[in-house]
XYZ file of C-alpha atoms in Angstrom:
657
model
C 53.437 -92.586 105.598
C 54.069 -89.357 107.551
C 50.881 -87.752 108.713
C 49.882 -84.781 106.104
C 49.702 -82.331 109.065
C 53.470 -82.591 109.892
C 54.902 -82.326 106.470
C 57.187 -79.116 105.893
C 55.601 -76.841 103.636
C 56.831 -76.293 100.073
C 58.176 -73.110 98.829
C 55.427 -71.067 97.239
C 55.340 -69.314 93.649
C 54.662 -65.655 93.306
C 52.049 -64.276 91.230
C 52.746 -62.082 88.474
C 56.552 -61.919 88.958
C 58.204 -60.640 85.817
C 59.705 -63.039 83.266
C 63.780 -62.137 83.074
C 64.564 -60.672 79.316
C 68.722 -61.831 79.319
C 71.095 -60.892 76.610
C 74.279 -62.465 76.645
C 75.157 -64.943 79.457
C 74.660 -64.452 82.917
C 73.127 -65.744 86.133
C 69.387 -66.041 86.667
C 67.135 -67.264 89.502
C 64.712 -70.001 88.556
C 60.833 -69.065 88.905
C 58.139 -71.642 90.222
C 55.769 -71.702 87.835
C 53.872 -75.161 88.639
C 54.653 -78.182 91.595
C 52.378 -81.243 92.525
C 52.748 -84.414 93.728
C 54.451 -83.879 96.964
C 55.553 -87.124 98.328
C 56.820 -88.325 101.514
C 59.188 -91.467 101.779
C 60.168 -93.350 104.822
C 63.629 -94.605 104.884
C 64.595 -97.656 107.686
C 68.179 -98.178 108.080
C 69.305 -101.322 110.264
C 72.339 -101.503 112.072
C 73.910 -104.511 113.774
C 75.750 -103.918 116.708
C 77.756 -106.369 119.208
C 78.831 -105.696 122.627
C 82.450 -106.615 124.028
C 86.053 -105.401 123.418
C 86.417 -104.543 119.565
C 83.034 -105.141 118.807
C 83.347 -108.856 120.228
C 81.552 -110.670 123.094
C 78.263 -109.570 124.913
C 75.114 -109.836 123.013
C 74.196 -108.693 119.749
C 71.466 -106.099 118.862
C 69.906 -104.683 115.786
C 69.203 -100.957 115.677
C 66.898 -99.443 113.355
C 66.792 -95.715 112.121
C 64.094 -94.085 110.940
C 64.299 -91.035 108.486
C 62.100 -88.992 105.878
C 63.076 -87.931 102.788
C 60.597 -85.484 100.185
C 60.173 -85.553 96.614
C 57.800 -83.234 94.293
C 57.282 -82.609 90.435
C 58.318 -79.113 89.495
C 58.597 -76.847 86.650
C 61.077 -73.769 86.882
C 60.674 -70.875 84.158
C 63.891 -69.268 83.726
C 63.659 -66.511 80.837
C 62.026 -65.183 78.146
C 63.099 -67.613 75.105
C 64.290 -69.351 73.304
C 67.448 -69.078 74.883
C 70.775 -70.720 73.898
C 71.111 -73.165 76.441
C 72.203 -73.834 80.183
C 75.752 -73.543 81.577
C 76.551 -73.877 85.634
C 74.203 -74.522 88.097
C 73.840 -73.395 91.889
C 71.522 -74.937 94.238
C 71.871 -72.963 97.471
C 75.987 -72.676 97.794
C 76.650 -75.765 95.851
C 77.279 -75.703 92.059
C 77.596 -78.061 89.045
C 76.313 -78.862 85.542
C 72.280 -79.895 85.104
C 71.849 -83.443 85.726
C 75.198 -83.248 88.041
C 75.352 -84.429 92.130
C 74.858 -80.519 92.580
C 71.290 -80.417 91.063
C 70.016 -83.848 91.086
C 69.217 -85.838 88.030
C 65.744 -85.996 85.838
C 65.929 -82.558 84.561
C 64.063 -81.634 81.296
C 65.130 -78.347 79.507
C 63.059 -76.180 77.070
C 64.584 -73.920 75.294
C 61.266 -71.588 75.043
C 60.566 -71.719 71.211
C 57.273 -70.034 70.194
C 55.660 -73.665 69.403
C 56.872 -75.138 72.739
C 55.012 -78.540 73.343
C 53.834 -79.335 76.885
C 55.832 -81.554 79.080
C 55.224 -85.222 77.918
C 55.459 -85.937 81.663
C 52.882 -83.562 82.637
C 50.446 -84.618 79.566
C 50.441 -88.022 80.733
C 49.780 -87.476 84.210
C 48.041 -83.968 84.347
C 46.773 -83.536 81.252
C 44.306 -80.667 82.428
C 47.470 -78.799 83.689
C 49.716 -79.539 80.603
C 50.722 -76.011 79.242
C 53.338 -75.364 76.711
C 54.751 -72.016 78.022
C 55.861 -70.936 74.693
C 58.501 -68.546 74.700
C 59.654 -69.317 78.115
C 62.665 -71.357 78.672
C 61.337 -73.982 81.371
C 63.183 -76.375 83.335
C 61.066 -79.265 84.564
C 61.821 -82.416 86.902
C 59.170 -85.240 87.377
C 61.087 -86.317 91.066
C 62.857 -83.589 92.826
C 64.560 -84.333 95.669
C 63.942 -82.098 98.253
C 66.033 -83.993 101.073
C 64.753 -84.190 104.756
C 63.450 -80.786 105.125
C 61.149 -80.678 102.432
C 61.558 -77.288 101.569
C 62.590 -76.075 97.913
C 66.561 -74.957 97.657
C 67.226 -72.080 95.998
C 68.123 -72.785 92.394
C 69.689 -70.303 89.986
C 71.387 -71.313 86.328
C 73.780 -69.454 83.739
C 72.325 -69.080 80.767
C 72.977 -68.239 77.197
C 70.424 -65.485 76.280
C 69.610 -63.417 73.066
C 72.444 -62.207 71.156
C 75.202 -64.369 73.017
C 78.492 -63.911 71.514
C 80.730 -66.955 71.968
C 83.756 -64.995 71.038
C 83.568 -62.766 73.692
C 82.836 -65.001 76.405
C 79.139 -65.113 76.094
C 78.493 -61.153 76.394
C 76.385 -59.715 73.786
C 77.002 -56.809 71.411
C 75.374 -53.320 72.771
C 74.732 -52.052 69.182
C 72.499 -55.339 68.757
C 71.032 -55.283 72.100
C 69.394 -51.673 72.037
C 67.491 -51.913 68.750
C 66.308 -55.643 69.841
C 65.102 -54.414 73.447
C 63.430 -51.092 71.907
C 61.723 -52.835 68.909
C 61.564 -56.574 69.168
C 58.067 -57.478 68.141
C 57.670 -60.076 71.176
C 59.455 -58.582 74.057
C 60.208 -54.825 73.033
C 59.235 -51.552 74.091
C 57.242 -51.027 71.424
C 59.815 -49.004 69.098
C 59.658 -48.899 65.404
C 63.119 -49.883 64.312
C 62.827 -47.250 61.624
C 63.350 -44.545 64.596
C 66.542 -45.805 65.195
C 69.519 -44.104 63.362
C 72.930 -45.538 62.128
C 74.665 -47.578 65.119
C 77.847 -48.229 63.073
C 79.821 -46.133 65.142
C 78.401 -47.211 68.429
C 79.342 -50.805 67.311
C 82.703 -49.900 66.512
C 83.408 -48.110 69.809
C 82.451 -50.823 71.921
C 83.802 -53.178 69.906
C 86.960 -51.571 70.007
C 86.762 -50.970 73.761
C 85.666 -54.442 74.545
C 82.462 -53.095 75.966
C 80.339 -56.004 75.808
C 77.737 -56.691 78.376
C 75.176 -59.544 79.484
C 71.877 -57.423 80.456
C 69.006 -59.207 82.476
C 65.973 -57.612 82.840
C 63.733 -59.184 85.493
C 61.908 -56.545 87.198
C 59.554 -53.753 86.090
C 61.070 -50.475 84.994
C 60.620 -47.884 82.614
C 62.627 -48.685 79.370
C 64.392 -45.250 79.776
C 65.994 -46.218 82.608
C 66.970 -49.633 81.286
C 68.432 -48.057 78.320
C 70.379 -45.173 80.384
C 72.222 -48.061 82.391
C 73.171 -49.420 79.143
C 74.504 -46.258 77.627
C 76.398 -45.530 81.055
C 77.868 -48.992 80.869
C 79.071 -48.110 77.154
C 80.296 -44.642 77.873
C 77.970 -43.109 75.615
C 74.573 -41.016 75.156
C 71.617 -40.854 73.305
C 70.687 -38.072 71.105
C 67.227 -37.545 69.454
C 67.613 -35.863 66.185
C 66.147 -35.863 62.511
C 62.888 -38.106 64.030
C 65.232 -40.927 64.832
C 67.316 -42.045 68.024
C 71.432 -41.785 67.722
C 73.742 -43.131 69.732
C 77.008 -40.875 70.145
C 80.106 -42.239 72.339
C 81.815 -39.969 74.528
C 85.013 -41.732 73.519
C 87.549 -38.959 72.445
C 90.720 -40.616 71.676
C 91.148 -43.257 68.429
C 91.181 -46.811 69.607
C 91.401 -50.451 68.228
C 90.839 -53.807 69.363
C 88.464 -57.051 68.761
C 88.686 -56.501 64.812
C 87.253 -53.026 65.123
C 88.686 -49.114 65.065
C 86.981 -46.202 66.334
C 87.952 -42.736 65.240
C 86.293 -40.051 67.309
C 84.969 -36.854 65.769
C 87.011 -34.190 67.813
C 86.825 -31.078 65.747
C 84.640 -28.328 66.860
C 81.787 -27.456 64.645
C 82.009 -24.171 65.465
C 84.203 -20.912 67.420
C 81.701 -19.282 69.072
C 82.417 -15.586 69.996
C 80.381 -12.679 71.654
C 79.259 -12.154 67.829
C 77.499 -15.271 67.931
C 75.586 -15.109 71.090
C 72.299 -13.848 71.974
C 71.579 -11.704 74.873
C 68.956 -9.799 76.908
C 70.256 -6.361 77.900
C 73.280 -5.894 79.587
C 73.659 -9.451 80.981
C 76.608 -11.901 80.268
C 75.724 -13.657 77.022
C 77.267 -17.062 78.759
C 76.381 -17.876 82.148
C 78.513 -20.181 84.322
C 77.801 -22.769 86.814
C 80.611 -24.316 88.562
C 80.192 -27.460 90.358
C 81.194 -27.991 94.001
C 84.513 -29.554 94.873
C 82.586 -31.668 97.194
C 80.650 -33.104 94.363
C 83.747 -33.623 91.800
C 84.524 -37.529 92.823
C 87.477 -38.746 91.889
C 86.685 -42.353 92.701
C 83.444 -43.880 91.243
C 83.130 -47.653 92.440
C 81.401 -49.741 89.539
C 79.536 -52.965 91.022
C 79.118 -55.709 88.461
C 78.473 -59.273 87.938
C 81.527 -60.905 88.018
C 81.882 -64.091 85.873
C 84.924 -64.986 87.713
C 82.989 -65.306 91.247
C 80.203 -67.441 89.956
C 78.116 -63.768 89.038
C 78.543 -62.765 92.451
C 78.565 -58.800 92.873
C 81.945 -57.476 92.941
C 83.194 -54.071 93.100
C 85.967 -52.307 90.831
C 87.178 -49.136 91.690
C 89.907 -47.191 89.511
C 90.554 -43.575 91.038
C 92.386 -40.765 89.561
C 95.520 -40.759 91.087
C 96.434 -37.344 90.699
C 93.808 -35.830 92.177
C 93.623 -38.033 94.854
C 96.892 -37.164 95.867
C 96.179 -33.583 95.530
C 92.849 -33.771 97.636
C 92.212 -37.099 99.447
C 89.575 -39.595 98.079
C 86.374 -38.388 97.421
C 84.234 -41.713 96.674
C 80.860 -41.454 94.599
C 78.225 -43.615 95.613
C 78.366 -47.045 94.056
C 77.279 -47.469 90.862
C 75.323 -50.696 90.114
C 75.731 -52.112 86.481
C 74.998 -55.782 86.610
C 75.169 -55.950 82.728
C 78.951 -55.863 82.910
C 80.358 -59.134 83.551
C 84.331 -58.551 83.266
C 86.416 -56.620 85.923
C 88.596 -54.653 82.959
C 85.233 -53.499 81.531
C 84.223 -51.960 85.091
C 87.605 -50.574 85.735
C 87.864 -48.788 82.432
C 84.322 -47.118 83.246
C 85.457 -46.438 87.065
C 88.272 -44.428 85.606
C 86.480 -42.695 83.035
C 83.506 -41.686 85.293
C 86.273 -40.479 87.790
C 87.679 -38.358 85.017
C 84.474 -36.616 83.404
C 83.532 -35.752 87.546
C 86.663 -33.851 88.274
C 87.748 -32.429 84.807
C 84.155 -31.165 83.696
C 83.394 -28.847 86.805
C 81.924 -25.880 84.609
C 78.624 -25.850 82.691
C 77.946 -23.077 80.415
C 74.173 -21.823 79.168
C 74.355 -19.358 76.472
C 71.355 -18.705 73.253
C 71.695 -19.091 69.789
C 69.889 -18.009 66.546
C 68.271 -20.106 64.130
C 71.226 -20.381 61.697
C 72.793 -22.856 64.489
C 69.626 -24.991 64.017
C 71.254 -28.203 62.890
C 73.407 -28.543 66.242
C 72.639 -31.467 68.471
C 73.526 -32.674 71.688
C 76.810 -34.373 72.041
C 78.449 -31.820 69.211
C 81.825 -30.014 70.157
C 82.278 -26.237 70.259
C 84.441 -23.562 71.318
C 83.543 -20.670 73.227
C 85.200 -17.233 73.544
C 83.804 -14.798 75.841
C 86.375 -12.046 77.114
C 84.413 -11.321 80.108
C 84.851 -14.897 81.549
C 88.345 -15.112 80.368
C 87.636 -17.881 77.636
C 89.711 -18.368 74.479
C 88.433 -21.050 72.529
C 87.426 -23.296 75.310
C 86.322 -26.713 74.247
C 82.871 -27.441 75.293
C 80.320 -30.319 74.612
C 76.522 -29.769 74.098
C 74.690 -31.572 76.562
C 71.101 -29.665 75.725
C 69.752 -28.087 72.975
C 66.118 -26.447 73.223
C 64.162 -23.966 70.986
C 62.532 -21.862 73.254
C 59.449 -19.475 72.157
C 61.416 -16.625 71.186
C 62.807 -18.778 68.175
C 66.058 -18.846 69.977
C 68.135 -21.960 71.081
C 68.894 -22.265 74.665
C 72.473 -24.296 74.902
C 73.496 -25.812 77.519
C 77.198 -27.428 77.654
C 79.972 -28.816 79.599
C 83.262 -28.030 79.513
C 85.632 -30.672 77.495
C 89.435 -31.282 78.061
C 90.277 -33.986 75.274
C 91.075 -37.339 76.538
C 88.986 -37.273 79.632
C 86.741 -39.896 77.649
C 89.436 -42.539 77.692
C 91.063 -44.767 79.820
C 93.564 -47.434 79.492
C 92.528 -50.752 78.178
C 93.103 -52.381 81.229
C 94.175 -56.338 80.758
C 92.214 -58.146 83.737
C 92.299 -61.991 83.021
C 88.396 -63.077 82.809
C 87.375 -66.572 83.161
C 84.584 -68.466 83.266
C 84.152 -68.607 87.200
C 86.645 -69.438 89.857
C 84.584 -69.934 92.724
C 85.090 -73.374 94.119
C 82.313 -76.048 93.171
C 81.911 -77.004 96.906
C 79.556 -80.069 95.594
C 82.078 -81.188 92.771
C 82.502 -85.281 92.317
C 85.436 -86.129 94.445
C 86.259 -89.034 92.409
C 86.410 -92.681 93.676
C 89.016 -93.297 96.231
C 92.108 -95.174 95.000
C 92.274 -99.145 95.810
C 93.410 -99.860 99.057
C 96.152 -101.401 100.619
C 94.660 -103.582 103.368
C 96.554 -105.513 105.752
C 96.897 -106.628 109.370
C 100.066 -105.702 111.536
C 102.207 -107.640 113.637
C 100.746 -107.660 117.513
C 103.600 -105.521 118.692
C 102.114 -102.305 116.856
C 98.763 -102.581 118.064
C 99.482 -103.278 121.588
C 98.453 -106.814 121.161
C 94.692 -106.537 119.980
C 94.185 -107.704 116.420
C 93.548 -104.698 114.053
C 92.706 -103.990 110.083
C 94.699 -101.473 108.592
C 93.880 -99.600 105.446
C 95.783 -97.131 103.345
C 94.064 -95.475 100.399
C 94.296 -92.009 98.631
C 92.115 -90.169 95.702
C 92.385 -87.687 92.561
C 93.100 -83.818 92.708
C 89.493 -83.209 94.056
C 89.753 -86.206 96.825
C 89.344 -84.789 100.603
C 89.076 -88.137 102.235
C 86.556 -90.698 102.619
C 84.256 -92.706 104.983
C 84.931 -96.491 105.861
C 81.713 -98.362 105.813
C 82.212 -102.173 106.878
C 79.732 -104.964 106.230
C 80.155 -108.773 107.227
C 77.155 -109.792 104.580
C 77.444 -106.941 101.957
C 73.750 -105.867 102.956
C 73.971 -103.974 106.073
C 76.619 -101.627 106.336
C 78.379 -99.962 109.509
C 80.100 -96.572 109.296
C 83.180 -97.241 111.449
C 85.437 -94.244 110.904
C 86.734 -91.889 108.245
C 90.230 -90.953 106.504
C 91.097 -87.037 105.815
C 94.526 -87.823 104.907
C 96.027 -89.026 101.579
C 98.215 -92.065 102.478
C 101.575 -92.534 100.933
C 100.817 -96.010 99.471
C 101.342 -97.849 95.899
C 102.676 -100.404 94.366
C 106.332 -102.020 93.292
C 107.447 -101.453 89.792
C 110.377 -104.015 90.213
C 110.948 -107.043 92.033
C 112.706 -106.738 95.675
C 115.239 -109.604 96.318
C 115.159 -111.197 99.880
C 118.069 -109.777 101.992
C 120.099 -109.653 105.203
C 118.524 -107.198 108.142
C 120.835 -104.603 106.939
C 120.240 -104.595 103.131
C 122.351 -101.878 101.279
C 122.594 -103.616 98.110
C 119.145 -104.000 96.838
C 116.643 -101.219 95.405
C 113.118 -101.034 95.863
C 111.491 -99.131 92.889
C 107.944 -97.672 94.128
C 105.439 -96.081 92.247
C 102.939 -93.969 94.442
C 99.546 -94.056 93.880
C 97.891 -90.706 95.145
C 100.968 -88.845 95.067
C 103.169 -87.808 97.960
C 106.745 -87.258 99.244
C 109.754 -89.856 100.111
C 112.362 -88.414 101.603
C 115.905 -89.792 102.630
C 117.054 -89.730 106.214
C 120.152 -90.425 108.212
C 121.248 -93.850 109.160
C 120.250 -93.042 112.533
C 116.749 -92.372 111.766
C 116.390 -95.251 109.547
C 117.624 -97.104 112.521
C 114.893 -95.323 114.509
C 112.322 -96.586 111.819
C 111.141 -93.147 110.896
C 110.975 -94.176 107.298
C 109.107 -97.706 108.146
C 107.319 -99.223 105.229
C 105.021 -102.270 104.936
C 105.877 -104.115 101.819
C 103.357 -106.988 101.080
C 103.883 -108.206 104.395
C 107.434 -106.937 105.602
C 108.107 -104.231 107.804
C 111.468 -102.192 106.274
C 112.642 -99.218 107.029
C 115.087 -97.253 104.272
C 117.499 -94.407 104.254
C 117.597 -93.212 100.881
C 114.840 -92.139 98.652
C 115.842 -90.689 95.098
C 112.955 -89.526 92.820
C 112.983 -91.019 89.060
C 109.496 -89.994 87.951
C 106.477 -88.407 88.479
C 105.553 -89.849 92.069
C 108.069 -92.638 91.661
C 111.034 -93.182 94.009
C 114.017 -95.625 94.155
C 114.440 -96.528 97.760
C 117.522 -98.014 99.183
C 119.955 -98.754 102.390
C 117.458 -100.722 104.437
C 116.768 -102.017 107.465
C 114.656 -105.372 107.058
C 112.369 -107.674 108.887
C 111.152 -105.303 111.387
C 108.912 -106.150 114.030
C 109.304 -109.958 113.226
C 108.066 -109.816 110.001
C 109.324 -112.128 107.577
C 112.331 -111.201 105.445
C 111.035 -112.685 101.498
C 111.257 -111.413 97.959
C 108.445 -109.412 96.684
C 107.309 -109.445 93.055
C 106.727 -106.248 91.030
C 103.278 -105.118 91.613
C 103.232 -105.578 95.524
C 101.673 -103.265 97.704
C 103.393 -100.609 99.230
C 102.507 -98.247 101.973
C 104.338 -95.609 104.107
C 103.470 -96.300 107.636
C 102.206 -92.720 108.865
C 99.053 -90.581 110.206
C 97.381 -91.925 106.936
C 96.619 -95.370 107.669
C 93.201 -95.808 109.055
C 92.955 -98.437 112.082
C 90.236 -100.869 112.796
C 89.689 -103.011 115.881
C 89.320 -106.761 115.019
C 86.992 -108.926 117.223
C 89.625 -111.998 117.674
C 86.209 -114.711 116.502
C 86.713 -113.105 113.026
C 89.343 -114.960 111.811
C 88.728 -116.533 108.519
C 85.747 -114.276 107.927
C 85.238 -111.889 105.175
C 84.719 -108.230 105.513
C 83.154 -106.018 102.668
C 84.378 -102.401 103.069
C 83.316 -99.570 100.939
C 84.842 -96.113 100.529
C 82.396 -93.318 100.387
C 84.412 -90.305 99.274
C 84.182 -86.436 99.753
C 85.974 -83.711 98.097
C 88.488 -81.192 99.225
C 85.528 -78.847 100.564
C 83.865 -81.623 102.364
C 80.884 -81.792 99.758
C 80.210 -84.340 97.194
C 79.638 -87.021 99.297
C 79.221 -90.399 97.170
C 76.133 -92.351 97.668
C 77.159 -95.674 99.321
C 74.819 -97.321 97.041
C 77.097 -96.156 94.030
C 80.478 -97.833 95.501
C 81.614 -101.394 94.733
C 83.051 -102.829 97.985
C 86.636 -104.379 98.540
C 86.328 -108.068 100.128
C 89.037 -108.629 102.831
C 89.561 -112.076 104.454
C 90.560 -111.885 108.314
C 94.013 -113.792 108.551
C 94.448 -113.497 112.237
C 98.077 -112.469 111.495
C 98.082 -110.027 114.386
C 97.620 -112.765 116.921
C 100.152 -115.005 116.159
C 103.213 -114.900 117.929
C 106.017 -113.537 116.693
C 108.964 -115.328 115.383
C 112.555 -114.400 115.751
C 113.008 -110.452 115.638
C 114.896 -109.064 113.166
C 114.415 -105.759 114.694
C 114.254 -106.418 118.876
C 114.953 -103.101 120.194
C 117.575 -103.100 122.868
C 117.608 -99.703 124.495
C 121.149 -98.219 124.372
C 121.861 -94.152 124.609
C 117.939 -94.091 123.791
C 118.394 -95.222 120.092
C 117.240 -98.957 118.679
C 119.984 -101.267 117.409
């Protein structure tokens, strides 16, 4: 075993780190809570090499390569439980499902029930350390592959947390999140549920606007800040009145959607004038504070967790076009609201914040008597003050406080109706469009393997191979063995070959065959095109058909990847003109063919060939042990003397005949 002094260090855990409280569906980082049984595993690979041309001749030697791989037993904490489940997983930049090639196999998932039992594997091997972690969603793996470095990679998981609504992409309803966050007996902020007022208007507004959220609280913060972010994300504010917490939306236009309708209260409660204001001496009863033009931002970028992009941070910015046209862009600092997961929500909120900023420049401060004691923040009023030129000017109360002289100090902002609403932007949401660079490429299609005439190889025997794959197939490595035990990497294919099989028999014919049809079904897609007679005679469309080489002039698409080929030049390069049964192999001779030099001494011997696929991003490489080999017996056809050549080329005006 590799000496312990040279083992790579395992990533350490953090003591005292907060456990994520997740609502809705979002991506959370895994927290290492236990690891043990670190193991170094030695691998020795033997490869046999031969000297001489094409691998033949000279002496033989065996090359041994030694490498180390590392494993450990680990447990990850995900979030406060019980959670609904786990969706996508990310290991560094690779993505996939749990127990897929991206995450490795052997994972055990614990939802985080309050009566959660310890991991049975841990109980059987480390009984003194077996803890159930009740109320904590946990992932455990007894043999996590740490690769050649031994370092623990960055793991994160899409989890379905509390109050997730499957009807709205897994997000949660804010009117349900807020009371749970404040009053839940296990993880709440300690509030009595009775101190939270009726949230029916808030619920209808959020539903109608599509304001659904997936907040995750993973760091220690004042609950007030968490609630403030939630209210900002839903264009609402909190009011403490009559001994309860009330939530009042800023929305000031009727809106319907998602099975709900919201009708705002837009009638001012009072029309106030000089007879209603209390004043000291000769001072103006209404004091005005006007926002600086530089603080009236017409663009408010909103940062959110973009579910379409693997929950990475994205920005949506929807400035007020009229104000931008007049004064140019005045951008506010970025507002980070990672509880938002949909671009449409972030775009609406960005426009609303911009409108509120540029159209509520004035704040008014005034005093009222005790008969207005029932007023509260978010109520609407109108102000009439001749000295300021105000005539039933609409305002919304921001602050309402009683002072020591039994007066109520009121701070209100101007409120042009309609500024707290934005068009419902239809942005197509999805469950992630970021490419899964470790996606399974799928197996390579069964290859066509043949030995071409010596004239095509310069006289040296070669083995040619053509293959393709499915939608995510990006190529494959070619591994060859003579004993199906020790394999050697001899090259790679990164271009799909145009190959397949005949769907009907092809009779034999003459060199110039204009009467028969070659019906072909391509295996992995591709296109076959018609060419001129001159290009056909120049063998531009050369194809291999079960040992015969021919060139075609006409190609007609008859179905999905199916073609009828006609007007042939047959028996090219001295290959025999014969009939070919349905199911015979077809290969278009192009750059998609892999060529392997054969030692002349291998005639009659078998080769075992494995095609190890990768995906279109170069990832998701298959394990060679998972691949079944194709067996090919060398015939030596490439060494046989050519018979009469039906396609002997005689130069005339630089064109073959």
